[in-house]
Coordinates of C-alpha atoms in Angstrom, one line a residue:
M28 CA -64.7 22.3 -47.2
R29 CA -62.7 21.0 -50.1
S30 CA -61.2 17.5 -49.6
I31 CA -57.5 17.0 -50.4
W32 CA -57.6 13.2 -50.2
N33 CA -60.2 10.5 -50.5
G34 CA -59.8 7.0 -49.1
A35 CA -60.8 4.9 -46.1
I36 CA -59.9 4.2 -42.5
S37 CA -58.8 0.6 -41.9
F38 CA -60.0 -0.3 -38.4
G39 CA -59.1 -4.0 -38.3
L40 CA -61.6 -5.6 -40.7
V41 CA -63.8 -2.4 -40.5
S42 CA -63.4 0.0 -43.4
I43 CA -64.7 3.6 -43.1
P44 CA -64.9 5.7 -46.2
I45 CA -63.6 9.2 -45.4
K46 CA -62.5 12.5 -47.0
L47 CA -59.5 14.4 -45.7
V48 CA -59.9 18.2 -45.3
N49 CA -57.6 20.7 -43.7
A50 CA -58.5 21.5 -40.1
T51 CA -56.5 24.8 -40.1
E52 CA -56.1 27.8 -42.3
N53 CA -53.5 30.4 -42.7
H54 CA -54.5 34.0 -42.0
S55 CA -51.1 35.6 -42.4
V56 CA -50.8 38.6 -44.7
S57 CA -48.9 37.6 -47.9
F58 CA -46.7 39.9 -49.9
R59 CA -45.5 40.0 -53.5
Q60 CA -42.1 40.9 -54.7
I61 CA -41.9 44.0 -56.8
H62 CA -39.4 46.2 -58.6
T63 CA -38.8 49.1 -56.2
A64 CA -38.1 51.5 -59.1
D65 CA -41.4 51.2 -60.9
G66 CA -43.5 48.8 -58.7
G67 CA -43.6 46.0 -61.4
R68 CA -44.3 42.5 -60.2
I69 CA -41.3 40.1 -60.0
R70 CA -42.3 36.7 -61.4
Y71 CA -40.4 33.4 -61.5
R72 CA -40.3 31.6 -64.8
K73 CA -39.6 27.9 -65.0
V74 CA -37.0 27.5 -67.8
C75 CA -35.3 24.4 -69.0
E76 CA -31.5 24.9 -68.5
L77 CA -30.7 22.8 -71.6
D78 CA -32.6 24.6 -74.2
G79 CA -33.7 27.8 -72.3
E80 CA -37.4 27.2 -73.1
E81 CA -40.0 28.4 -70.6
L82 CA -42.3 25.5 -69.6
T83 CA -45.8 25.2 -68.4
A84 CA -47.0 23.1 -65.4
D85 CA -48.2 20.3 -67.7
E86 CA -44.7 19.9 -69.1
I87 CA -43.0 19.6 -65.8
G88 CA -42.4 16.2 -64.1
K89 CA -40.4 14.9 -61.2
A90 CA -37.1 13.0 -61.0
Y91 CA -34.6 11.7 -58.4
E92 CA -31.1 13.1 -58.6
A93 CA -28.5 10.4 -58.2
D94 CA -25.2 10.8 -56.5
D95 CA -23.5 11.3 -59.8
G96 CA -25.9 14.2 -60.7
S97 CA -27.9 12.2 -63.2
M98 CA -31.7 12.5 -63.1
I99 CA -34.0 9.4 -62.7
P100 CA -37.5 10.3 -63.9
I101 CA -40.4 9.2 -61.6
T102 CA -44.0 9.5 -62.8
D103 CA -47.2 9.6 -60.9
E104 CA -48.1 6.2 -62.3
D105 CA -44.9 4.8 -60.9
L106 CA -45.8 6.0 -57.4
A107 CA -49.4 4.8 -57.7
A108 CA -48.3 1.3 -58.6
L109 CA -46.2 1.0 -55.4
P110 CA -47.4 -2.0 -53.3
L111 CA -48.3 0.2 -50.3
P112 CA -51.5 -0.6 -48.3
T113 CA -51.6 3.0 -47.2
A114 CA -51.9 4.4 -50.8
K115 CA -55.6 5.0 -50.3
T116 CA -56.0 3.8 -46.7
I117 CA -55.4 5.3 -43.3
D118 CA -54.2 2.1 -41.6
I119 CA -54.6 2.2 -37.8
V120 CA -51.7 0.2 -36.3
A121 CA -52.1 0.9 -32.5
F122 CA -54.0 2.7 -29.7
V123 CA -51.9 4.6 -27.2
P124 CA -52.3 7.2 -24.4
L125 CA -52.2 10.8 -25.6
D126 CA -49.4 11.7 -23.3
S127 CA -47.1 9.2 -24.9
I128 CA -47.0 11.3 -28.0
D129 CA -44.2 13.9 -28.1
P130 CA -45.7 17.3 -29.1
L131 CA -42.5 17.8 -31.2
Q132 CA -43.8 15.1 -33.6
M133 CA -47.1 16.9 -34.3
G134 CA -47.6 18.6 -37.6
A135 CA -50.5 19.6 -39.8
A136 CA -54.1 18.8 -38.6
Y137 CA -56.9 17.4 -40.7
Y138 CA -60.6 16.5 -40.1
L139 CA -61.8 13.1 -41.2
V140 CA -65.2 13.6 -42.9
A141 CA -67.5 10.5 -43.2
G142 CA -67.8 9.6 -46.8
G143 CA -71.5 9.2 -47.2
P144 CA -74.4 7.6 -45.2
T145 CA -72.8 4.2 -45.1
A146 CA -69.8 5.5 -43.3
A147 CA -71.9 7.0 -40.4
K148 CA -72.2 3.9 -38.3
P149 CA -68.5 2.7 -38.4
Y150 CA -67.4 6.3 -38.1
T151 CA -69.4 6.8 -34.9
L152 CA -68.2 3.4 -33.6
L153 CA -64.6 4.5 -33.9
R154 CA -65.2 7.9 -32.4
E155 CA -67.0 6.4 -29.3
A156 CA -64.4 3.7 -28.9
L157 CA -61.7 6.4 -28.8
K158 CA -63.7 8.4 -26.3
R159 CA -64.3 5.6 -23.9
S160 CA -60.7 4.3 -24.0
R161 CA -59.3 7.8 -23.6
R162 CA -56.6 6.8 -26.1
V163 CA -55.6 8.0 -29.5
A164 CA -55.0 5.9 -32.7
I165 CA -51.7 5.7 -34.4
A166 CA -52.0 5.3 -38.2
K167 CA -50.0 5.3 -41.4
F168 CA -51.1 6.9 -44.6
A169 CA -49.8 8.2 -47.9
L170 CA -50.2 11.8 -49.0
R171 CA -48.5 13.9 -51.7
G172 CA -46.1 11.2 -52.8
R173 CA -44.9 9.9 -49.4
E174 CA -46.0 7.7 -46.6
R175 CA -46.7 9.5 -43.3
L176 CA -47.5 8.9 -39.7
G177 CA -50.7 10.2 -38.1
M178 CA -52.6 10.4 -34.8
L179 CA -56.4 10.2 -34.7
R180 CA -58.2 11.7 -31.8
V181 CA -61.8 12.9 -31.0
V182 CA -62.6 16.6 -31.4
G183 CA -66.2 17.3 -30.4
D184 CA -68.3 15.0 -32.6
A185 CA -65.6 14.5 -35.2
I186 CA -62.4 12.6 -35.6
A187 CA -59.3 14.7 -36.3
M188 CA -55.9 13.5 -37.5
H189 CA -52.6 15.1 -36.8
G190 CA -49.7 14.4 -39.1
L191 CA -46.7 13.1 -37.1
L192 CA -43.0 13.2 -37.9
W193 CA -41.3 9.9 -37.9
P194 CA -39.3 9.3 -34.7
D195 CA -36.0 9.5 -36.6
E196 CA -37.0 13.0 -37.9
I197 CA -36.8 14.5 -34.4
R198 CA -33.5 16.0 -33.6
S199 CA -31.8 15.5 -30.3
Y200 CA -32.0 18.4 -27.8
E201 CA -28.3 18.1 -27.1
G202 CA -26.6 21.5 -27.6
A203 CA -29.9 23.4 -27.0
A204 CA -29.6 23.5 -23.2
P205 CA -27.1 25.9 -21.5
E206 CA -23.7 24.4 -21.0
T207 CA -22.9 26.7 -18.1
S208 CA -23.7 25.2 -14.7
V209 CA -26.1 27.5 -12.7
T210 CA -27.9 27.2 -9.4
V211 CA -31.5 28.3 -9.0
R212 CA -32.4 29.3 -5.5
D213 CA -35.7 28.3 -3.8
A214 CA -36.6 32.0 -3.5
E215 CA -36.4 32.4 -7.2
L216 CA -38.5 29.3 -7.8
D217 CA -41.1 30.6 -5.3
L218 CA -41.3 33.9 -7.2
A219 CA -41.6 32.1 -10.5
D220 CA -44.4 30.1 -9.0
T221 CA -46.1 33.2 -7.8
L222 CA -45.8 34.8 -11.2
M223 CA -47.3 31.8 -12.8
D224 CA -50.2 31.7 -10.3
T225 CA -50.8 35.5 -10.8
L226 CA -50.9 35.2 -14.6
G227 CA -53.2 32.3 -14.2
E228 CA -55.0 30.7 -17.2
V229 CA -56.3 32.1 -20.4
E230 CA -59.1 31.4 -22.7
M231 CA -57.5 30.2 -26.0
D232 CA -60.3 31.8 -28.0
S233 CA -59.3 35.2 -26.6
L234 CA -55.8 35.1 -28.2
H235 CA -55.3 36.8 -31.5
D236 CA -52.5 37.8 -33.9
D237 CA -51.5 41.3 -33.0
Y238 CA -48.9 41.5 -35.8
R239 CA -51.4 40.6 -38.5
E240 CA -53.8 43.2 -37.2
A241 CA -51.0 45.9 -37.2
V242 CA -50.1 44.9 -40.8
E243 CA -53.7 45.2 -41.9
E244 CA -54.0 48.6 -40.3
L245 CA -50.8 49.7 -42.1
I246 CA -52.2 48.5 -45.5
A247 CA -55.5 50.2 -44.9
A248 CA -53.8 53.5 -44.0
K249 CA -51.6 53.4 -47.1
T250 CA -54.6 52.6 -49.3
S251 CA -56.6 55.5 -48.0
G252 CA -53.6 57.9 -48.0
E253 CA -53.8 58.4 -44.2
E254 CA -50.8 58.7 -41.9
T255 CA -49.4 55.3 -41.1
P256 CA -49.6 54.1 -37.4
A257 CA -46.6 55.2 -35.3
Q258 CA -44.2 52.5 -34.1
P259 CA -44.2 52.4 -30.3
A260 CA -40.9 53.3 -28.7
A261 CA -38.7 50.4 -27.7
D262 CA -38.2 49.8 -24.0
A263 CA -34.7 51.1 -23.2
G264 CA -34.3 48.7 -20.4
A265 CA -35.4 45.7 -22.3
S266 CA -31.9 44.8 -23.5
K267 CA -30.2 45.4 -20.2
V268 CA -29.2 42.5 -18.0
I269 CA -31.0 42.9 -14.7
D270 CA -31.1 40.9 -11.5
L271 CA -33.3 37.8 -11.8
M272 CA -35.0 38.3 -8.5
S273 CA -35.7 42.0 -9.3
A274 CA -37.2 41.0 -12.6
L275 CA -39.4 38.4 -11.1
E276 CA -40.7 40.7 -8.4
K277 CA -41.4 43.5 -10.9
S278 CA -43.2 40.9 -13.1
V279 CA -45.4 39.8 -10.2
R280 CA -46.3 43.4 -9.3
A281 CA -47.1 44.2 -12.9
A282 CA -49.3 41.1 -13.2
K283 CA -51.1 41.9 -10.0
S284 CA -51.6 45.5 -11.1
T285 CA -53.1 44.3 -14.4
R286 CA -55.5 42.1 -12.6
G287 CA -56.4 44.9 -10.1
E288 CA -54.8 43.0 -7.1
E289 CA -52.4 45.8 -6.1
G290 CA -52.4 47.2 -2.6
E291 CA -52.6 50.9 -1.6
D292 CA -50.0 53.2 -2.9
G293 CA -48.8 50.4 -5.2
E294 CA -47.5 48.3 -2.3
D295 CA -48.6 44.7 -1.8
A296 CA -50.1 43.9 1.6
E297 CA -48.0 41.6 3.7
V298 CA -49.9 38.6 4.9
R299 CA -48.7 36.8 8.0
E300 CA -49.9 33.5 9.3
L301 CA -51.7 33.6 12.7
R302 CA -51.1 30.4 14.5
P303 CA -54.0 28.9 16.6
G304 CA -53.8 30.1 20.2
G305 CA -50.9 32.4 19.4
R306 CA -52.8 35.6 20.2
R307 CA -54.1 34.3 23.5
K308 CA -50.6 33.3 24.6
A309 CA -49.3 36.8 23.7
D310 CA -52.1 38.4 25.7
A311 CA -51.4 36.2 28.7
K312 CA -47.8 37.2 28.7
G313 CA -48.7 40.9 28.4
G314 CA -46.4 41.3 25.4
G315 CA -46.3 40.6 21.7
G316 CA -47.6 44.0 20.7
G317 CA -51.2 45.1 20.8
R318 CA -53.2 45.6 24.0
G319 CA -50.8 43.6 26.2
A320 CA -47.8 45.8 25.5
H321 CA -49.9 48.9 25.8
T322 CA -51.3 47.9 29.2
K323 CA -47.9 47.1 30.6
A324 CA -46.4 50.3 29.4
G325 CA -49.3 52.3 30.8
T326 CA -49.2 50.8 34.4
E327 CA -45.5 50.5 35.0
K328 CA -43.8 53.6 36.4
P329 CA -40.2 54.5 36.0
K330 CA -37.9 53.7 38.9
S331 CA -37.0 57.4 39.4
A332 CA -40.7 58.3 39.8
Q333 CA -41.1 55.5 42.3
K334 CA -38.1 56.8 44.4
K335 CA -39.6 60.3 44.4
A336 CA -43.0 59.0 45.5
T337 CA -41.4 57.0 48.3
S338 CA -39.3 59.9 49.6
G339 CA -42.4 62.2 49.4
R340 CA -44.4 59.9 51.7
A341 CA -41.5 59.3 54.1
A342 CA -41.1 63.0 55.1
P343 CA -44.7 63.5 56.4
K344 CA -44.3 60.4 58.6
K345 CA -41.2 61.8 60.4
A346 CA -42.8 65.2 60.9
A347 CA -45.9 63.6 62.3
A348 CA -43.8 61.6 64.7
K349 CA -42.2 64.8 66.1
R350 CA -45.5 66.6 66.5
T351 CA -46.9 63.5 68.3
T352 CA -44.0 63.7 70.8
A353 CA -44.6 67.4 71.4
K354 CA -48.3 66.7 72.0
K355 CA -47.5 64.1 74.6
T356 CA -45.3 66.5 76.5
A357 CA -47.9 69.3 76.5
A358 CA -50.6 66.9 77.6
K359 CA -48.5 65.7 80.6
K360 CA -47.8 69.3 81.8
T361 CA -51.5 70.3 81.5
T362 CA -52.9 67.4 83.4
A363 CA -50.3 67.9 86.2
K364 CA -50.3 64.2 87.0
K365 CA -54.1 64.1 87.4
S366 CA -54.5 61.8 84.4
S367 CA -54.8 58.2 85.3
A368 CA -52.7 55.5 83.8
G369 CA -55.7 54.3 81.8
G370 CA -56.2 57.8 80.4
T371 CA -52.6 58.2 79.5
S372 CA -52.7 54.8 77.7
A373 CA -55.8 55.9 75.8
R374 CA -54.2 59.1 74.7
S375 CA -51.0 57.3 73.8
S376 CA -53.0 54.8 71.7
S377 CA -55.0 57.7 70.1
S378 CA -51.7 59.5 69.4
K379 CA -50.4 56.4 67.6
K380 CA -53.5 56.2 65.5
T381 CA -53.2 59.9 64.7
A382 CA -49.5 59.4 63.7
A383 CA -50.4 56.6 61.3
G384 CA -53.2 58.6 59.7
S385 CA -51.1 61.8 59.4
G386 CA -48.9 60.1 56.8
A387 CA -51.6 60.6 54.2
S388 CA -51.8 64.4 54.8
G389 CA -49.6 66.8 56.6
T390 CA -52.4 69.3 57.1
R391 CA -54.6 66.9 59.1
G392 CA -51.7 66.0 61.3
K393 CA -51.1 69.7 62.1
K394 CA -54.8 70.2 63.1
R395 CA -54.6 67.2 65.5
A396 CA -51.4 68.6 67.1
S397 CA -53.0 72.0 67.7
A398 CA -56.0 70.4 69.3

C-alpha cells in the first residue's frame, strides 16, 4: 500500500514513526465526458484568463482570494514554515469512549503503519492500551494543507484513524425533522418492532453494490454487442400513499415469507398464551371449548325431549293401576270370600309390586293381569 503521509504519533513523550495509508478504496464505475456526435473526449484545459495561455501543473500555484477580489499567493514553503506541531505529527490530545463520538463527524479512514522495526514496540504499546481501556484516542494532524481532527481506534492487530469534522462543521438538525405534529400508536410501534425482529441482523461482508454490478453488466453487453439487460418494471403501487399499518403488516409477511417462516396458505399462525392452570379450570367448569363443552352438549337433552319422555312413562303407570283394580275385583269374586285376610293382604301387596314394575313395560303388566 502506498503511503500518503509520513510522520509520527505523539503519545505523551513517546514518539511512534508511522506511515499513513488509505483504509478504503472506491470501486465505483467512472465515466468520461464525450462529444455525442462523434464520441470525442471532452477535456478541460487550464488557461490563464489574463493572457489566454494554457498552463501545465508545474506552472500552477495556489492563492487566497481577498474580499476585494485580489489574489494573495501562498506557496508550499509558506505552509511548511507554519509553527504547527501537527505538521508532521499526529498529536494525541485525549482518550474518550467511542460512543461519545457523533458518527456525523466521521470521515475518511486510514491505517497507521508502523514505520520500521523501532516503531514495533511503542506501536504495540498504544494498541494494547487502547484495547484494555476500551477507549479511542482523539488527535490533531495536518494533511493536504490543513489541520484536521482524527480518532484512533484498534482494528484487529492494527491502529486505524478516522478523519473527523470539527464540531463547528456539523450543521444543526433543525429543519430536518417533520414540522407537522403526528401521533404514533402503540400498535404501529409493535408492528415496527416485529418487522425489525423479522429482518434480524446481517453479515456486513454479504452486502454488495448492486448498482455497480448492473453497470458492469451493461458495459460488458455493449462491448460484446449483446442485448443490454432489460430494466425491471417499476412497482405501480410504490408511489401511492397507503395505510401505515397495512404497509407494516405486508412488510412483516414479506419478510417472514423470505425467511421461510410463513404459515399454511400464506397465513400466519395465531399464537395464544396458555396460562398455568387455565385448562384445568376450564375442564372443571365443563366449558371453555374442547372436551368439556362436547361432553356437556352430548349429555344434556332438550327440554321438549324430557317432557315427551316423562309423558311416555306416565301413561303406562295409569293403565297398570286400572288393570290392578280389575284384577282385585276378579280375585274377590273367584275366591267367594274363602280367602283369609292374610291372603288378601298378600295378594294386595303383590299387586302393588306388580303395579310398580309394570311402569317399565306395558306388556309385562298385561301378562300379570291375565294371570
